């Protein structure tokens, strides 16, 4: 990883652990009366959201403000973009305004990659979700959550842990980033879905594939449920919501088959009754709310490391490496 | 009319010889010709090929003159060694009437760089619902013989059947853009491992193969000529091979880019690689090369698809599909087919001139370089090496995937009925000649 965070594949194991460890340090901030650090004072971060998002956008905004960055929220709706302005011209405008980093959410897969590879702007590009491609900060916050429950401690990875990802893998940027990152951290990943919701070529991904959720439960340390988007439900990916729920929904019976230490995760928003029953969603084993909290500290860590002067292992070393402990000062 | 003596050109299947062009015709061929001519051209090391014929060019005029005009498109064609191009019908307005095809044809006549043979739309507005006036387009001054809704598939089996039957009346051919629409909804690249990883909508090979399979059966059923545009998959090749084995009148084309590039390039998300049909896998490329070599695929056609910078300088999903190809086609074919030993230069002449002219029924093109033939020919330097510089293109658009790449060969000169349109690799100002 160098200047940008576009894909989970950009992260080496050391990069990922540096982010997770930094996030752990920064998480302590949330317990303080004044939840703010001066680290990014004078730096400008633009949240460039071409797609509706409440959770991710708010999470980034909180993270940016806790690091004292100047935050500009640029929503495509009602902006020049809706008048036909191109991504390139939007980027050139932001560059002219002196953006040090652009957090981009885009409905098109590859838009952040295009931005990062272009000469349209000079700041860092952070992918906040692109189409059905990737959502690397979500994968990082998921990994942080898993580590806390399954192998707590700074410097620890997820070696040997068994993670099951369930649901609409085909359209899930969360799944793609998680498969890549979890493999980097040593976990064994299994994707479970009906064949219609698995991408062509998933056989070559660094994960196992199964159509049978029940067969996977007993050997799962963390079960990650994916959101099934409403528009998929009428597009012949599966016959009915009821059948999907019966075969791939998480319920109390299935939870009982999990090992005692196992957690149930969900990136939210949850479709209760279909993807997950209330019994599971509200149980102490479900980490959905904890994931939201971890999202803030993870995104603070990413912003801090990209903009605060530290560089990841294989990046250009144009600034001395900043110790993670400084971040909590 | 100016006469030209081309000295020491390498003729196909024979030694280097001199070629005399007088009054637009190849008047003499021999060794050490003593005839005098107005202009002598040293062609040592150059191959003399028949002028190339493209079955599949988008000239964009009328309607998108910001991307290309008939003039700039034919200039690009001349620089690529072409003496005739078929201009696709997806213009604005669509070329679905005698008036529009005549307009395009006349613009081609006026340009003087290359003969322009308009392709007529199969259906009104390319909408796939109602047959266009195919007979009127044939009877017009343009004399249309090739009909295509290219860019869109004629997916209604009844409309396709009727079109195939109807054009028999004037020896026409339907050139199908084989793309099953439902299977390719939201498609942005080849469906496969790379699309799965990149999260881009997949265009599955079966969406092409299913239409080709249906159409060869339809063509056989009604006894018509079918031409398959830009074949891109190994499975399509197998179906065409099977149909030809049955003796059915099916022909097919492949683009230069499908002979060289694979979907791995899309990993860059650079829209210069976004094209329809999409770049496929290395296995598909190998199958296409083999099929072109053994004649299963009849022709190389450029699918020259110019787009202005703003249509490509954006994110992948928003980008237009297509790439320019006229000015690099022969070099790409040399790299993919000749330098690999798959095709001789005689084979190149067959696939890029003789056969496409036959498919399009162009009697004045695709002729051998022989005495008495119209002087439509190209002098090509296969030993030339240089990187592709789109800034030197004659095309109005620059959307090439080969920018900065070293491709072999260069068109040294092109002659259209004895008039040089390109000399020493540069366009000739035709007005100056006059």
JSON list of C-alpha atoms in Angstrom, two decimals, chain A residues 50-206:
[
{"chain": "A", "resi": 50, "resn": "UNK", "atom": "CA", "xyz": [-21.93, 9.30, -5.48]},
{"chain": "A", "resi": 51, "resn": "UNK", "atom": "CA", "xyz": [-24.22, 6.81, -3.81]},
{"chain": "A", "resi": 52, "resn": "UNK", "atom": "CA", "xyz": [-26.47, 7.08, -0.82]},
{"chain": "A", "resi": 53, "resn": "UNK", "atom": "CA", "xyz": [-24.83, 5.97, 2.37]},
{"chain": "A", "resi": 54, "resn": "UNK", "atom": "CA", "xyz": [-25.58, 6.79, 5.95]},
{"chain": "A", "resi": 55, "resn": "UNK", "atom": "CA", "xyz": [-23.43, 4.44, 7.99]},
{"chain": "A", "resi": 56, "resn": "UNK", "atom": "CA", "xyz": [-20.19, 4.57, 6.05]},
{"chain": "A", "resi": 57, "resn": "UNK", "atom": "CA", "xyz": [-20.37, 8.29, 5.40]},
{"chain": "A", "resi": 58, "resn": "UNK", "atom": "CA", "xyz": [-21.13, 9.11, 9.02]},
{"chain": "A", "resi": 59, "resn": "UNK", "atom": "CA", "xyz": [-18.43, 6.75, 10.19]},
{"chain": "A", "resi": 60, "resn": "UNK", "atom": "CA", "xyz": [-15.81, 8.42, 7.99]},
{"chain": "A", "resi": 61, "resn": "UNK", "atom": "CA", "xyz": [-17.01, 11.86, 9.00]},
{"chain": "A", "resi": 62, "resn": "UNK", "atom": "CA", "xyz": [-16.76, 11.06, 12.70]},
{"chain": "A", "resi": 63, "resn": "UNK", "atom": "CA", "xyz": [-13.30, 9.59, 12.13]},
{"chain": "A", "resi": 64, "resn": "UNK", "atom": "CA", "xyz": [-12.13, 12.66, 10.22]},
{"chain": "A", "resi": 65, "resn": "UNK", "atom": "CA", "xyz": [-13.48, 15.07, 12.80]},
{"chain": "A", "resi": 66, "resn": "UNK", "atom": "CA", "xyz": [-11.92, 13.17, 15.68]},
{"chain": "A", "resi": 67, "resn": "UNK", "atom": "CA", "xyz": [-8.59, 13.66, 13.92]},
{"chain": "A", "resi": 68, "resn": "UNK", "atom": "CA", "xyz": [-9.36, 17.40, 13.51]},
{"chain": "A", "resi": 69, "resn": "UNK", "atom": "CA", "xyz": [-9.36, 17.32, 9.71]},
{"chain": "A", "resi": 70, "resn": "UNK", "atom": "CA", "xyz": [-11.28, 19.93, 7.74]},
{"chain": "A", "resi": 71, "resn": "UNK", "atom": "CA", "xyz": [-14.17, 17.92, 6.33]},
{"chain": "A", "resi": 72, "resn": "UNK", "atom": "CA", "xyz": [-16.02, 18.63, 3.11]},
{"chain": "A", "resi": 73, "resn": "UNK", "atom": "CA", "xyz": [-19.03, 16.53, 2.28]},
{"chain": "A", "resi": 74, "resn": "UNK", "atom": "CA", "xyz": [-19.68, 16.31, -1.44]},
{"chain": "A", "resi": 75, "resn": "UNK", "atom": "CA", "xyz": [-22.83, 14.45, -2.36]},
{"chain": "A", "resi": 76, "resn": "UNK", "atom": "CA", "xyz": [-23.52, 13.75, -6.00]},
{"chain": "A", "resi": 77, "resn": "UNK", "atom": "CA", "xyz": [-27.24, 14.30, -5.67]},
{"chain": "A", "resi": 78, "resn": "UNK", "atom": "CA", "xyz": [-28.14, 17.93, -6.11]},
{"chain": "A", "resi": 79, "resn": "UNK", "atom": "CA", "xyz": [-24.57, 18.77, -7.10]},
{"chain": "A", "resi": 80, "resn": "UNK", "atom": "CA", "xyz": [-22.85, 19.51, -10.37]},
{"chain": "A", "resi": 81, "resn": "UNK", "atom": "CA", "xyz": [-22.62, 15.76, -10.88]},
{"chain": "A", "resi": 82, "resn": "UNK", "atom": "CA", "xyz": [-26.35, 15.52, -11.32]},
{"chain": "A", "resi": 83, "resn": "UNK", "atom": "CA", "xyz": [-25.96, 18.24, -13.96]},
{"chain": "A", "resi": 84, "resn": "UNK", "atom": "CA", "xyz": [-23.69, 15.95, -15.94]},
{"chain": "A", "resi": 85, "resn": "UNK", "atom": "CA", "xyz": [-20.26, 16.76, -14.54]},
{"chain": "A", "resi": 86, "resn": "UNK", "atom": "CA", "xyz": [-17.82, 13.92, -15.02]},
{"chain": "A", "resi": 87, "resn": "UNK", "atom": "CA", "xyz": [-15.79, 12.19, -12.35]},
{"chain": "A", "resi": 88, "resn": "UNK", "atom": "CA", "xyz": [-12.72, 13.74, -13.90]},
{"chain": "A", "resi": 89, "resn": "UNK", "atom": "CA", "xyz": [-14.00, 17.31, -13.64]},
{"chain": "A", "resi": 90, "resn": "UNK", "atom": "CA", "xyz": [-15.23, 16.70, -10.11]},
{"chain": "A", "resi": 91, "resn": "UNK", "atom": "CA", "xyz": [-11.78, 15.41, -9.19]},
{"chain": "A", "resi": 92, "resn": "UNK", "atom": "CA", "xyz": [-10.06, 18.38, -10.83]},
{"chain": "A", "resi": 93, "resn": "UNK", "atom": "CA", "xyz": [-12.32, 20.70, -8.84]},
{"chain": "A", "resi": 94, "resn": "UNK", "atom": "CA", "xyz": [-11.44, 18.97, -5.58]},
{"chain": "A", "resi": 95, "resn": "UNK", "atom": "CA", "xyz": [-7.77, 19.08, -6.50]},
{"chain": "A", "resi": 96, "resn": "UNK", "atom": "CA", "xyz": [-8.05, 22.82, -7.06]},
{"chain": "A", "resi": 97, "resn": "UNK", "atom": "CA", "xyz": [-9.61, 23.13, -3.61]},
{"chain": "A", "resi": 98, "resn": "UNK", "atom": "CA", "xyz": [-6.58, 21.42, -2.10]},
{"chain": "A", "resi": 99, "resn": "UNK", "atom": "CA", "xyz": [-8.04, 18.11, -1.00]},
{"chain": "A", "resi": 100, "resn": "UNK", "atom": "CA", "xyz": [-5.45, 16.03, 0.83]},
{"chain": "A", "resi": 101, "resn": "UNK", "atom": "CA", "xyz": [-7.61, 12.94, 0.72]},
{"chain": "A", "resi": 102, "resn": "UNK", "atom": "CA", "xyz": [-10.76, 11.89, -1.02]},
{"chain": "A", "resi": 103, "resn": "UNK", "atom": "CA", "xyz": [-13.00, 9.27, 0.50]},
{"chain": "A", "resi": 104, "resn": "UNK", "atom": "CA", "xyz": [-15.03, 8.00, -2.42]},
{"chain": "A", "resi": 105, "resn": "UNK", "atom": "CA", "xyz": [-18.18, 5.91, -2.54]},
{"chain": "A", "resi": 106, "resn": "UNK", "atom": "CA", "xyz": [-19.29, 5.18, -6.10]},
{"chain": "A", "resi": 107, "resn": "UNK", "atom": "CA", "xyz": [-21.90, 2.98, -7.73]},
{"chain": "A", "resi": 108, "resn": "UNK", "atom": "CA", "xyz": [-19.40, 1.97, -10.42]},
{"chain": "A", "resi": 109, "resn": "UNK", "atom": "CA", "xyz": [-16.84, -0.74, -9.71]},
{"chain": "A", "resi": 110, "resn": "UNK", "atom": "CA", "xyz": [-13.37, 0.62, -10.34]},
{"chain": "A", "resi": 111, "resn": "UNK", "atom": "CA", "xyz": [-14.15, 4.32, -9.94]},
{"chain": "A", "resi": 112, "resn": "UNK", "atom": "CA", "xyz": [-11.74, 4.74, -6.97]},
{"chain": "A", "resi": 113, "resn": "UNK", "atom": "CA", "xyz": [-9.08, 2.78, -8.85]},
{"chain": "A", "resi": 114, "resn": "UNK", "atom": "CA", "xyz": [-9.53, 5.07, -11.84]},
{"chain": "A", "resi": 115, "resn": "UNK", "atom": "CA", "xyz": [-9.24, 8.11, -9.59]},
{"chain": "A", "resi": 116, "resn": "UNK", "atom": "CA", "xyz": [-6.12, 6.76, -7.89]},
{"chain": "A", "resi": 117, "resn": "UNK", "atom": "CA", "xyz": [-4.41, 5.91, -11.19]},
{"chain": "A", "resi": 118, "resn": "UNK", "atom": "CA", "xyz": [-5.28, 9.16, -12.90]},
{"chain": "A", "resi": 119, "resn": "UNK", "atom": "CA", "xyz": [-3.47, 12.44, -12.61]},
{"chain": "A", "resi": 120, "resn": "UNK", "atom": "CA", "xyz": [-6.74, 14.17, -11.81]},
{"chain": "A", "resi": 121, "resn": "UNK", "atom": "CA", "xyz": [-5.86, 14.72, -8.15]},
{"chain": "A", "resi": 122, "resn": "UNK", "atom": "CA", "xyz": [-2.79, 14.38, -6.01]},
{"chain": "A", "resi": 123, "resn": "UNK", "atom": "CA", "xyz": [-4.28, 13.46, -2.66]},
{"chain": "A", "resi": 124, "resn": "UNK", "atom": "CA", "xyz": [-4.89, 10.02, -1.22]},
{"chain": "A", "resi": 125, "resn": "UNK", "atom": "CA", "xyz": [-7.87, 8.04, -2.45]},
{"chain": "A", "resi": 126, "resn": "UNK", "atom": "CA", "xyz": [-9.74, 5.90, 0.04]},
{"chain": "A", "resi": 127, "resn": "UNK", "atom": "CA", "xyz": [-12.29, 3.50, -1.33]},
{"chain": "A", "resi": 128, "resn": "UNK", "atom": "CA", "xyz": [-15.48, 3.68, 0.71]},
{"chain": "A", "resi": 129, "resn": "UNK", "atom": "CA", "xyz": [-17.22, 1.11, -1.47]},
{"chain": "A", "resi": 130, "resn": "UNK", "atom": "CA", "xyz": [-17.30, 0.85, -5.26]},
{"chain": "A", "resi": 131, "resn": "UNK", "atom": "CA", "xyz": [-20.13, -0.92, -7.01]},
{"chain": "A", "resi": 132, "resn": "UNK", "atom": "CA", "xyz": [-19.89, -4.64, -6.44]},
{"chain": "A", "resi": 133, "resn": "UNK", "atom": "CA", "xyz": [-16.12, -4.52, -6.22]},
{"chain": "A", "resi": 134, "resn": "UNK", "atom": "CA", "xyz": [-14.61, -3.71, -2.82]},
{"chain": "A", "resi": 135, "resn": "UNK", "atom": "CA", "xyz": [-15.05, -2.01, 0.51]},
{"chain": "A", "resi": 136, "resn": "UNK", "atom": "CA", "xyz": [-11.66, -2.34, 2.17]},
{"chain": "A", "resi": 137, "resn": "UNK", "atom": "CA", "xyz": [-12.32, -0.32, 5.34]},
{"chain": "A", "resi": 138, "resn": "UNK", "atom": "CA", "xyz": [-15.35, -2.51, 6.04]},
{"chain": "A", "resi": 139, "resn": "UNK", "atom": "CA", "xyz": [-13.10, -5.57, 5.79]},
{"chain": "A", "resi": 140, "resn": "UNK", "atom": "CA", "xyz": [-10.61, -3.92, 8.16]},
{"chain": "A", "resi": 141, "resn": "UNK", "atom": "CA", "xyz": [-13.26, -3.14, 10.76]},
{"chain": "A", "resi": 142, "resn": "UNK", "atom": "CA", "xyz": [-14.59, -6.68, 10.42]},
{"chain": "A", "resi": 143, "resn": "UNK", "atom": "CA", "xyz": [-11.10, -8.05, 10.96]},
{"chain": "A", "resi": 144, "resn": "UNK", "atom": "CA", "xyz": [-10.69, -5.82, 14.01]},
{"chain": "A", "resi": 145, "resn": "UNK", "atom": "CA", "xyz": [-13.93, -7.17, 15.42]},
{"chain": "A", "resi": 146, "resn": "UNK", "atom": "CA", "xyz": [-12.91, -10.77, 14.78]},
{"chain": "A", "resi": 147, "resn": "UNK", "atom": "CA", "xyz": [-9.49, -10.29, 16.31]},
{"chain": "A", "resi": 148, "resn": "UNK", "atom": "CA", "xyz": [-10.95, -8.87, 19.48]},
{"chain": "A", "resi": 149, "resn": "UNK", "atom": "CA", "xyz": [-13.12, -11.94, 19.94]},
{"chain": "A", "resi": 150, "resn": "UNK", "atom": "CA", "xyz": [-10.95, -14.67, 18.51]},
{"chain": "A", "resi": 151, "resn": "UNK", "atom": "CA", "xyz": [-7.33, -13.67, 19.06]},
{"chain": "A", "resi": 152, "resn": "UNK", "atom": "CA", "xyz": [-7.09, -10.45, 21.06]},
{"chain": "A", "resi": 153, "resn": "UNK", "atom": "CA", "xyz": [-3.88, -8.49, 21.36]},
{"chain": "A", "resi": 154, "resn": "UNK", "atom": "CA", "xyz": [-1.74, -6.08, 19.41]},
{"chain": "A", "resi": 155, "resn": "UNK", "atom": "CA", "xyz": [0.24, -7.69, 16.63]},
{"chain": "A", "resi": 156, "resn": "UNK", "atom": "CA", "xyz": [-2.01, -10.74, 16.47]},
{"chain": "A", "resi": 157, "resn": "UNK", "atom": "CA", "xyz": [-3.49, -11.98, 13.24]},
{"chain": "A", "resi": 158, "resn": "UNK", "atom": "CA", "xyz": [-6.30, -14.44, 12.48]},
{"chain": "A", "resi": 159, "resn": "UNK", "atom": "CA", "xyz": [-4.14, -17.39, 11.60]},
{"chain": "A", "resi": 160, "resn": "UNK", "atom": "CA", "xyz": [-6.12, -20.60, 11.48]},
{"chain": "A", "resi": 161, "resn": "UNK", "atom": "CA", "xyz": [-9.47, -18.99, 12.32]},
{"chain": "A", "resi": 162, "resn": "UNK", "atom": "CA", "xyz": [-12.37, -20.21, 10.22]},
{"chain": "A", "resi": 163, "resn": "UNK", "atom": "CA", "xyz": [-14.65, -17.56, 8.81]},
{"chain": "A", "resi": 164, "resn": "UNK", "atom": "CA", "xyz": [-17.89, -18.28, 6.96]},
{"chain": "A", "resi": 165, "resn": "UNK", "atom": "CA", "xyz": [-19.37, -15.60, 4.71]},
{"chain": "A", "resi": 166, "resn": "UNK", "atom": "CA", "xyz": [-23.04, -16.18, 3.92]},
{"chain": "A", "resi": 167, "resn": "UNK", "atom": "CA", "xyz": [-25.35, -14.68, 1.33]},
{"chain": "A", "resi": 168, "resn": "UNK", "atom": "CA", "xyz": [-25.10, -12.49, -1.76]},
{"chain": "A", "resi": 169, "resn": "UNK", "atom": "CA", "xyz": [-21.39, -12.85, -2.47]},
{"chain": "A", "resi": 170, "resn": "UNK", "atom": "CA", "xyz": [-21.98, -12.03, -6.13]},
{"chain": "A", "resi": 171, "resn": "UNK", "atom": "CA", "xyz": [-22.99, -8.43, -5.48]},
{"chain": "A", "resi": 172, "resn": "UNK", "atom": "CA", "xyz": [-21.08, -7.92, -2.25]},
{"chain": "A", "resi": 173, "resn": "UNK", "atom": "CA", "xyz": [-18.12, -5.55, -2.11]},
{"chain": "A", "resi": 174, "resn": "UNK", "atom": "CA", "xyz": [-17.85, -6.48, 1.56]},
{"chain": "A", "resi": 175, "resn": "UNK", "atom": "CA", "xyz": [-17.32, -10.15, 0.71]},
{"chain": "A", "resi": 176, "resn": "UNK", "atom": "CA", "xyz": [-14.65, -9.45, -1.90]},
{"chain": "A", "resi": 177, "resn": "UNK", "atom": "CA", "xyz": [-12.60, -7.29, 0.44]},
{"chain": "A", "resi": 178, "resn": "UNK", "atom": "CA", "xyz": [-13.05, -9.69, 3.33]},
{"chain": "A", "resi": 179, "resn": "UNK", "atom": "CA", "xyz": [-11.94, -12.74, 1.37]},
{"chain": "A", "resi": 180, "resn": "UNK", "atom": "CA", "xyz": [-8.76, -10.93, 0.36]},
{"chain": "A", "resi": 181, "resn": "UNK", "atom": "CA", "xyz": [-7.97, -9.41, 3.75]},
{"chain": "A", "resi": 182, "resn": "UNK", "atom": "CA", "xyz": [-8.84, -12.44, 5.86]},
{"chain": "A", "resi": 183, "resn": "UNK", "atom": "CA", "xyz": [-6.63, -14.62, 3.70]},
{"chain": "A", "resi": 184, "resn": "UNK", "atom": "CA", "xyz": [-3.81, -12.11, 4.16]},
{"chain": "A", "resi": 185, "resn": "UNK", "atom": "CA", "xyz": [-4.32, -12.40, 7.92]},
{"chain": "A", "resi": 186, "resn": "UNK", "atom": "CA", "xyz": [-4.14, -16.19, 7.81]},
{"chain": "A", "resi": 187, "resn": "UNK", "atom": "CA", "xyz": [-7.82, -17.07, 8.21]},
{"chain": "A", "resi": 188, "resn": "UNK", "atom": "CA", "xyz": [-9.60, -19.86, 6.33]},
{"chain": "A", "resi": 189, "resn": "UNK", "atom": "CA", "xyz": [-12.63, -18.45, 4.57]},
{"chain": "A", "resi": 190, "resn": "UNK", "atom": "CA", "xyz": [-15.68, -20.28, 3.25]},
{"chain": "A", "resi": 191, "resn": "UNK", "atom": "CA", "xyz": [-18.30, -18.53, 1.14]},
{"chain": "A", "resi": 192, "resn": "UNK", "atom": "CA", "xyz": [-21.78, -20.00, 1.41]},
{"chain": "A", "resi": 193, "resn": "UNK", "atom": "CA", "xyz": [-24.54, -19.02, -1.01]},
{"chain": "A", "resi": 194, "resn": "UNK", "atom": "CA", "xyz": [-26.90, -20.39, -3.61]},
{"chain": "A", "resi": 195, "resn": "UNK", "atom": "CA", "xyz": [-24.99, -20.89, -6.89]},
{"chain": "A", "resi": 196, "resn": "UNK", "atom": "CA", "xyz": [-26.82, -17.95, -8.45]},
{"chain": "A", "resi": 197, "resn": "UNK", "atom": "CA", "xyz": [-25.28, -15.58, -5.91]},
{"chain": "A", "resi": 198, "resn": "UNK", "atom": "CA", "xyz": [-21.68, -16.73, -6.32]},
{"chain": "A", "resi": 199, "resn": "UNK", "atom": "CA", "xyz": [-19.41, -14.97, -8.84]},
{"chain": "A", "resi": 200, "resn": "UNK", "atom": "CA", "xyz": [-18.13, -16.86, -11.86]},
{"chain": "A", "resi": 201, "resn": "UNK", "atom": "CA", "xyz": [-14.54, -17.81, -11.14]},
{"chain": "A", "resi": 202, "resn": "UNK", "atom": "CA", "xyz": [-14.86, -17.88, -7.37]},
{"chain": "A", "resi": 203, "resn": "UNK", "atom": "CA", "xyz": [-13.21, -21.29, -7.52]},
{"chain": "A", "resi": 204, "resn": "UNK", "atom": "CA", "xyz": [-9.91, -19.50, -7.96]},
{"chain": "A", "resi": 205, "resn": "UNK", "atom": "CA", "xyz": [-10.44, -17.14, -5.02]},
{"chain": "A", "resi": 206, "resn": "UNK", "atom": "CA", "xyz": [-8.52, -17.80, -1.82]}
]
